[in-house]
């Protein structure tokens, strides 16, 4: 028997999350059984833990959209007992049981080997948020982003994706302008490498003009909505925005003018269904280009029993940086 955070729904449609003991026979049927060491808290986890269960399809359910640990048993030749592995995406934690458990059973196709230079705790300090941030940086680079060409904007900079993106971009030599609605986070963001702090209010409303002064050579946007629309009109000629989130809303009250007159690119970043080769590329870049001291500064430790409260906090935008969940604590 081992511990897992189980979300259940009662006859009235209300969900309840709590730590319970389950056995191997309770786990889904799949190729690889992993002894989970660490997981994290992401916005999707907050939705799955919250009222109504958000993205969950069936109950009872184990959330946790990512985890890192050690293979215990494998029916697939790619993995053997003792291998260190990482999982992000593939709707694990939503449609499939996830990482908020001391053991997980998943398809081999969903795993990647833990990259050299990272341990399992560091991998989950990165987690889905950091993996997404690196995918965004790589997409911007693939579309011409280079250090020294001007400031790169990061919206929602104190959140998980934004924190890692800020640290990576600064480490690569970019001038980073960090957007936040929490003035108390300025010292934290500057420690990550931000050279400029942009108050959220400066970008929170759309303007009638479809184009403003060219200011940003790139952008990692975790907010969407009116802020993304505003940022599109401020991008330099040929610059790109990597869209990674919708904390500010899914609607985009924008015009096509920035795309037509300035050749701006809007790049959609999906971390869930990324092909295996690009996953490996991103994790290798993380091991190389994310300063571990900066990563550690983002970390808030947690246990399984802390998760219901943290799920509420992340939905309210009250979680800074990265939460690392020690499922065995």
XYZ file of C-alpha atoms in Angstrom:
329
model
C 0.000 0.000 0.000
C 1.140 3.553 -0.675
C -0.161 7.106 -0.411
C -1.952 9.023 -3.148
C -4.020 12.192 -3.296
C -7.471 11.035 -4.377
C -10.135 13.379 -5.750
C -13.674 12.050 -5.414
C -17.056 13.471 -6.419
C -20.165 13.074 -4.283
C -23.774 12.658 -5.426
C -24.269 16.433 -5.352
C -21.417 16.991 -7.795
C -19.012 18.369 -5.193
C -15.386 17.225 -5.289
C -13.239 16.361 -2.286
C -9.474 15.743 -2.276
C -7.563 13.874 0.414
C -4.575 11.595 0.948
C -5.531 7.912 0.993
C -3.766 4.567 0.764
C -4.135 2.544 -2.421
C -2.403 -0.522 -3.902
C -0.730 -1.450 -7.168
C -3.921 -3.142 -8.335
C -5.677 0.225 -8.158
C -3.320 1.787 -10.715
C -4.245 1.904 -14.418
C -2.953 -0.800 -16.738
C 0.081 0.462 -18.693
C 3.661 -0.381 -19.696
C 5.787 1.184 -16.972
C 5.422 1.437 -13.191
C 7.338 4.345 -11.664
C 8.217 5.025 -8.031
C 7.387 8.722 -8.001
C 9.764 10.975 -6.104
C 8.551 14.487 -6.939
C 5.675 16.248 -8.654
C 4.632 19.906 -8.946
C 1.626 22.234 -8.884
C 0.512 23.784 -12.172
C -2.558 25.777 -13.168
C -4.152 22.640 -14.642
C -3.598 20.861 -11.320
C -5.489 23.645 -9.599
C -8.386 23.091 -12.003
C -8.387 19.334 -11.331
C -8.290 19.859 -7.568
C -10.843 22.652 -7.522
C -14.635 22.708 -7.295
C -16.189 20.473 -9.905
C -12.901 18.838 -10.800
C -12.207 21.006 -13.846
C -10.524 18.803 -16.450
C -11.130 15.432 -14.766
C -13.189 12.890 -16.709
C -13.703 10.033 -14.257
C -13.669 9.583 -10.475
C -11.981 8.634 -8.259
C -8.967 10.400 -9.733
C -5.292 11.055 -8.978
C -4.213 14.493 -10.325
C -0.669 15.669 -11.009
C 0.200 16.524 -14.613
C 3.907 15.813 -14.207
C 6.297 13.725 -12.131
C 9.843 12.416 -11.917
C 11.018 9.180 -10.373
C 12.569 5.738 -10.827
C 11.275 2.896 -12.975
C 10.216 -0.088 -10.863
C 8.813 -2.359 -13.566
C 8.660 -2.097 -17.351
C 7.123 -4.130 -20.168
C 8.848 -1.871 -22.708
C 12.462 -2.389 -23.789
C 13.190 1.336 -23.691
C 13.102 1.388 -19.882
C 14.366 -0.926 -17.190
C 14.142 -0.932 -13.387
C 16.379 1.754 -11.916
C 16.075 4.182 -14.834
C 15.341 7.781 -13.868
C 12.475 9.243 -15.887
C 10.388 12.403 -16.305
C 6.791 12.751 -17.449
C 4.992 15.886 -18.601
C 1.873 16.186 -20.709
C -0.177 13.560 -22.570
C -3.213 14.528 -20.430
C -1.761 12.630 -17.479
C -3.308 14.049 -14.312
C -6.406 15.029 -16.310
C -7.754 12.121 -18.369
C -5.271 9.657 -16.825
C -4.070 9.153 -13.256
C -1.084 11.349 -12.515
C 1.830 12.120 -10.256
C 0.196 12.903 -6.898
C 0.961 9.387 -5.746
C 3.967 7.447 -4.500
C 3.605 5.149 -7.523
C 2.295 5.721 -11.043
C 1.724 3.475 -14.042
C 1.910 5.064 -17.509
C 2.659 4.351 -21.158
C 6.347 4.186 -22.070
C 5.711 6.620 -24.931
C 4.870 9.321 -22.398
C 8.229 9.165 -20.586
C 11.608 10.691 -21.341
C 14.907 9.791 -19.659
C 16.015 12.207 -16.968
C 18.620 14.404 -18.714
C 22.205 14.375 -17.502
C 22.891 17.224 -15.120
C 19.471 17.136 -13.428
C 18.186 15.122 -10.489
C 14.495 14.284 -10.050
C 13.866 17.175 -7.664
C 15.387 19.675 -10.078
C 13.385 18.160 -12.926
C 10.192 18.895 -11.031
C 11.377 22.355 -10.053
C 11.339 22.755 -13.837
C 8.193 20.648 -14.397
C 5.572 21.356 -17.019
C 5.881 25.113 -16.452
C 9.625 25.179 -17.052
C 9.377 22.727 -19.941
C 6.797 25.030 -21.545
C 9.038 28.046 -20.937
C 11.917 26.350 -22.736
C 9.671 25.372 -25.651
C 8.684 29.043 -25.902
C 12.302 30.235 -25.881
C 13.246 27.637 -28.506
C 10.343 28.734 -30.733
C 11.419 32.380 -30.461
C 14.993 31.397 -31.332
C 13.773 29.364 -34.303
C 12.099 32.570 -35.523
C 15.207 34.725 -35.210
C 15.450 35.861 -31.584
C 19.040 36.741 -30.695
C 20.625 38.463 -27.677
C 21.484 42.117 -28.116
C 18.609 43.011 -30.448
C 16.402 44.576 -27.779
C 14.339 43.721 -24.695
C 12.322 40.515 -24.476
C 9.017 40.822 -22.625
C 7.791 38.130 -20.222
C 4.197 38.483 -19.028
C 2.999 36.793 -15.846
C 6.665 36.793 -14.936
C 6.303 35.789 -11.281
C 4.383 32.622 -12.170
C 5.885 29.247 -12.963
C 6.336 29.637 -16.730
C 7.310 33.280 -16.426
C 9.892 32.683 -13.703
C 11.715 30.005 -15.684
C 11.486 31.977 -18.935
C 12.960 35.021 -17.198
C 15.872 33.020 -15.807
C 16.613 31.253 -19.108
C 16.433 34.390 -21.244
C 18.645 36.362 -18.858
C 21.164 33.507 -18.744
C 21.281 33.505 -22.559
C 22.193 37.205 -22.537
C 18.839 38.820 -23.267
C 17.566 42.001 -21.660
C 14.386 40.831 -19.918
C 11.416 43.051 -19.132
C 9.219 41.262 -16.590
C 5.510 42.061 -16.308
C 3.839 41.554 -12.931
C 0.837 42.838 -11.051
C 2.550 42.136 -7.744
C 5.033 44.942 -6.923
C 6.357 42.938 -3.960
C 7.862 40.461 -6.460
C 10.302 42.973 -7.956
C 13.331 41.777 -5.964
C 12.522 38.160 -6.798
C 12.293 38.920 -10.527
C 15.476 40.959 -10.546
C 17.270 38.081 -8.810
C 16.115 35.838 -11.672
C 17.738 38.234 -14.129
C 15.024 40.728 -15.095
C 16.566 44.121 -15.882
C 13.241 45.948 -16.026
C 9.927 45.575 -14.207
C 6.752 46.480 -16.118
C 3.614 47.018 -13.989
C 0.732 44.890 -15.231
C -1.498 47.971 -15.359
C 0.690 49.416 -18.145
C -0.424 46.623 -20.482
C -3.764 45.567 -19.033
C -6.026 47.470 -21.422
C -6.341 47.490 -25.181
C -5.978 50.762 -27.056
C -7.748 51.960 -30.199
C -4.498 52.207 -32.156
C -3.581 48.825 -33.698
C 0.109 49.770 -33.633
C 2.191 51.526 -30.991
C 5.912 52.269 -30.831
C 8.089 49.235 -31.603
C 9.474 48.119 -28.252
C 9.930 44.351 -27.840
C 12.157 42.028 -29.837
C 10.353 38.972 -28.467
C 7.775 37.977 -25.890
C 6.814 34.963 -23.800
C 3.159 35.540 -22.958
C 1.419 33.575 -20.207
C -1.551 35.942 -19.906
C -3.387 36.162 -23.228
C -6.517 38.286 -23.484
C -6.267 42.067 -23.636
C -2.615 42.069 -22.612
C -1.580 39.872 -25.521
C -3.552 42.085 -27.894
C -1.739 45.141 -26.550
C 1.679 43.505 -26.754
C 1.169 42.504 -30.413
C 0.934 46.186 -31.311
C 4.241 46.927 -29.546
C 6.404 44.238 -31.164
C 9.337 45.212 -33.355
C 9.259 44.451 -37.056
C 9.463 40.688 -37.666
C 9.431 39.883 -33.946
C 7.547 36.971 -32.401
C 5.290 36.325 -29.425
C 5.206 32.808 -27.944
C 1.750 32.310 -26.416
C 1.810 29.837 -23.520
C -1.212 30.657 -21.347
C -4.532 32.387 -20.825
C -4.465 33.622 -17.236
C -5.978 36.883 -18.484
C -8.622 35.270 -20.670
C -9.011 33.236 -23.845
C -10.436 36.018 -26.023
C -8.031 38.010 -28.185
C -9.396 41.529 -28.865
C -6.794 42.299 -31.514
C -6.555 43.233 -35.193
C -4.483 41.630 -37.945
C -2.570 44.887 -38.507
C 0.586 43.903 -36.542
C 0.854 40.733 -38.640
C 0.353 42.547 -41.941
C 2.340 45.751 -41.435
C 5.114 44.555 -39.128
C 5.339 40.859 -39.947
C 4.772 39.941 -36.299
C 4.534 36.209 -35.574
C 2.186 34.704 -32.975
C 3.567 31.283 -32.016
C 1.330 28.827 -30.194
C 3.176 26.711 -27.605
C 1.687 23.352 -26.624
C 3.577 21.194 -24.152
C 1.050 18.352 -23.915
C 1.442 16.567 -27.262
C 5.036 17.522 -28.120
C 6.853 14.847 -30.157
C 9.513 12.825 -28.371
C 12.514 14.322 -30.207
C 11.503 17.877 -29.358
C 10.916 16.861 -25.746
C 14.473 15.545 -25.550
C 15.801 18.700 -27.187
C 13.959 20.896 -24.680
C 15.095 18.904 -21.635
C 18.697 18.945 -22.853
C 18.496 22.712 -23.279
C 17.024 23.037 -19.785
C 19.952 21.118 -18.285
C 22.354 23.389 -20.171
C 20.725 26.825 -20.105
C 18.718 27.081 -16.875
C 20.962 28.204 -13.994
C 20.391 25.814 -11.108
C 20.895 28.521 -8.484
C 18.132 30.572 -10.088
C 15.944 27.488 -10.261
C 16.380 26.812 -6.556
C 15.366 30.395 -5.756
C 11.961 29.697 -7.346
C 11.176 26.588 -5.289
C 8.489 26.276 -2.627
C 8.433 22.775 -1.052
C 5.174 20.920 -0.435
C 3.719 17.509 0.491
C 0.646 15.624 -0.726
C -1.437 16.979 2.131
C -0.623 20.584 1.105
C -2.053 20.154 -2.384
C -5.748 21.051 -1.925
C -4.819 24.461 -0.510
C -2.124 25.059 -3.130
C -4.614 24.194 -5.870
C -6.828 27.024 -4.657
C -3.877 29.413 -4.412
C -2.593 28.845 -7.939
C -6.028 29.508 -9.419
C -6.028 32.849 -7.588
C -2.567 33.746 -8.908
C -1.078 33.539 -5.414
C 1.687 30.982 -6.084
C 5.119 32.378 -6.889
C 7.654 30.411 -8.886
C 7.614 26.633 -8.676
C 6.109 24.277 -6.095
C 7.984 20.980 -5.725
C 5.878 18.249 -4.140
C 7.774 15.511 -2.269
C 5.219 12.724 -2.536
C 7.115 10.609 0.028
C 7.315 13.250 2.758
